[in-house]
Amino acid sequence: MEVVAVRRGVVRSVVVAGLLVLGGAGAGPAGASAGPEADVAYHGRVALAHGRLRILMVPENEGPSAVPNATLRVRVSADLADRQALAGGCARAGQREVVCETGSMPLHGRGRHIGLVLDLRESAPEVVVRIDTWWNGGATDRNHTNNEHVVLALDTGDTYAF
């Protein structure tokens, strides 16, 4: 079993997200609560070369309310290597998943830049990368078109933007 050191904020976000998904505190999955409204978006790029997946993301909030913190999820279509050197604020959430806290996002502002370098268990000619919000800090987000992305990355080293 691999032990991953993470900052306290990520652990809190992951635990709260798990409670929300399980129906705790009277709320459902991300975006289903009756909290303040926000419009979280993710923009970035993905590149795959020789079994190594590089992802750079910038979370943004178009409002109308600030978001104190959120957790985004990155899922890939191939198994990740057992050992990963993850960025601060990120944690392994499964064989093919990583979650990262966004940090606070003010109204019409950005969260922290998130950079991941993920090693695949085995090289693959292509990988599908899915990015979405796992927990949104209790905010309601009615526009999921800008925070749910699916990117096909070919093992060419080319960069794909989302």
PDB file of C-alpha atoms in Angstrom, residues 47-55 76 78-86 92 95-96 98 116-124 127:
ATOM      1  CA  ALA A  47       0.421  15.976 -23.508  1.00  0.00           C
ATOM      2  CA  LEU A  48       1.390  12.281 -23.614  1.00  0.00           C
ATOM      3  CA  ALA A  49       4.892  11.066 -24.488  1.00  0.00           C
ATOM      4  CA  HIS A  50       6.543   7.704 -23.775  1.00  0.00           C
ATOM      5  CA  GLY A  51       4.063   6.691 -21.056  1.00  0.00           C
ATOM      6  CA  ARG A  52       4.216  10.023 -19.231  1.00  0.00           C
ATOM      7  CA  LEU A  53       1.130  12.245 -19.120  1.00  0.00           C
ATOM      8  CA  ARG A  54       1.604  15.959 -18.457  1.00  0.00           C
ATOM      9  CA  ILE A  55      -1.408  18.029 -17.432  1.00  0.00           C
ATOM     10  CA  VAL A  76      -7.374   8.528 -17.225  1.00  0.00           C
ATOM     11  CA  ALA A  78      -4.995   3.678 -18.535  1.00  0.00           C
ATOM     12  CA  ASP A  79      -3.668   2.455 -15.195  1.00  0.00           C
ATOM     13  CA  LEU A  80      -1.271   4.799 -13.444  1.00  0.00           C
ATOM     14  CA  ALA A  81       2.081   3.563 -12.181  1.00  0.00           C
ATOM     15  CA  ASP A  82       2.070   2.607  -8.505  1.00  0.00           C
ATOM     16  CA  ARG A  83       4.405   5.418  -7.463  1.00  0.00           C
ATOM     17  CA  GLN A  84       3.601   9.004  -8.437  1.00  0.00           C
ATOM     18  CA  ALA A  85       5.253  12.261  -7.432  1.00  0.00           C
ATOM     19  CA  LEU A  86       2.109  14.385  -7.157  1.00  0.00           C
ATOM     20  CA  ARG A  92      -4.325   9.542  -5.568  1.00  0.00           C
ATOM     21  CA  GLN A  95      -5.881   3.161  -9.922  1.00  0.00           C
ATOM     22  CA  ARG A  96      -6.722   5.717 -12.621  1.00  0.00           C
ATOM     23  CA  VAL A  98      -6.125  11.823  -8.997  1.00  0.00           C
ATOM     24  CA  LEU A 116       0.621  17.030 -12.891  1.00  0.00           C
ATOM     25  CA  VAL A 117       3.138  14.620 -14.364  1.00  0.00           C
ATOM     26  CA  LEU A 118       1.580  11.158 -14.237  1.00  0.00           C
ATOM     27  CA  ASP A 119       3.473   8.021 -15.174  1.00  0.00           C
ATOM     28  CA  LEU A 120       1.409   5.249 -16.750  1.00  0.00           C
ATOM     29  CA  ARG A 121       1.878   1.664 -15.623  1.00  0.00           C
ATOM     30  CA  GLU A 122       2.535   0.748 -19.274  1.00  0.00           C
ATOM     31  CA  SER A 123       2.987   2.896 -22.370  1.00  0.00           C
ATOM     32  CA  ALA A 124      -0.187   3.355 -24.393  1.00  0.00           C
ATOM     33  CA  VAL A 127      -5.088   8.003 -23.345  1.00  0.00           C
TER      34      VAL A 127
END
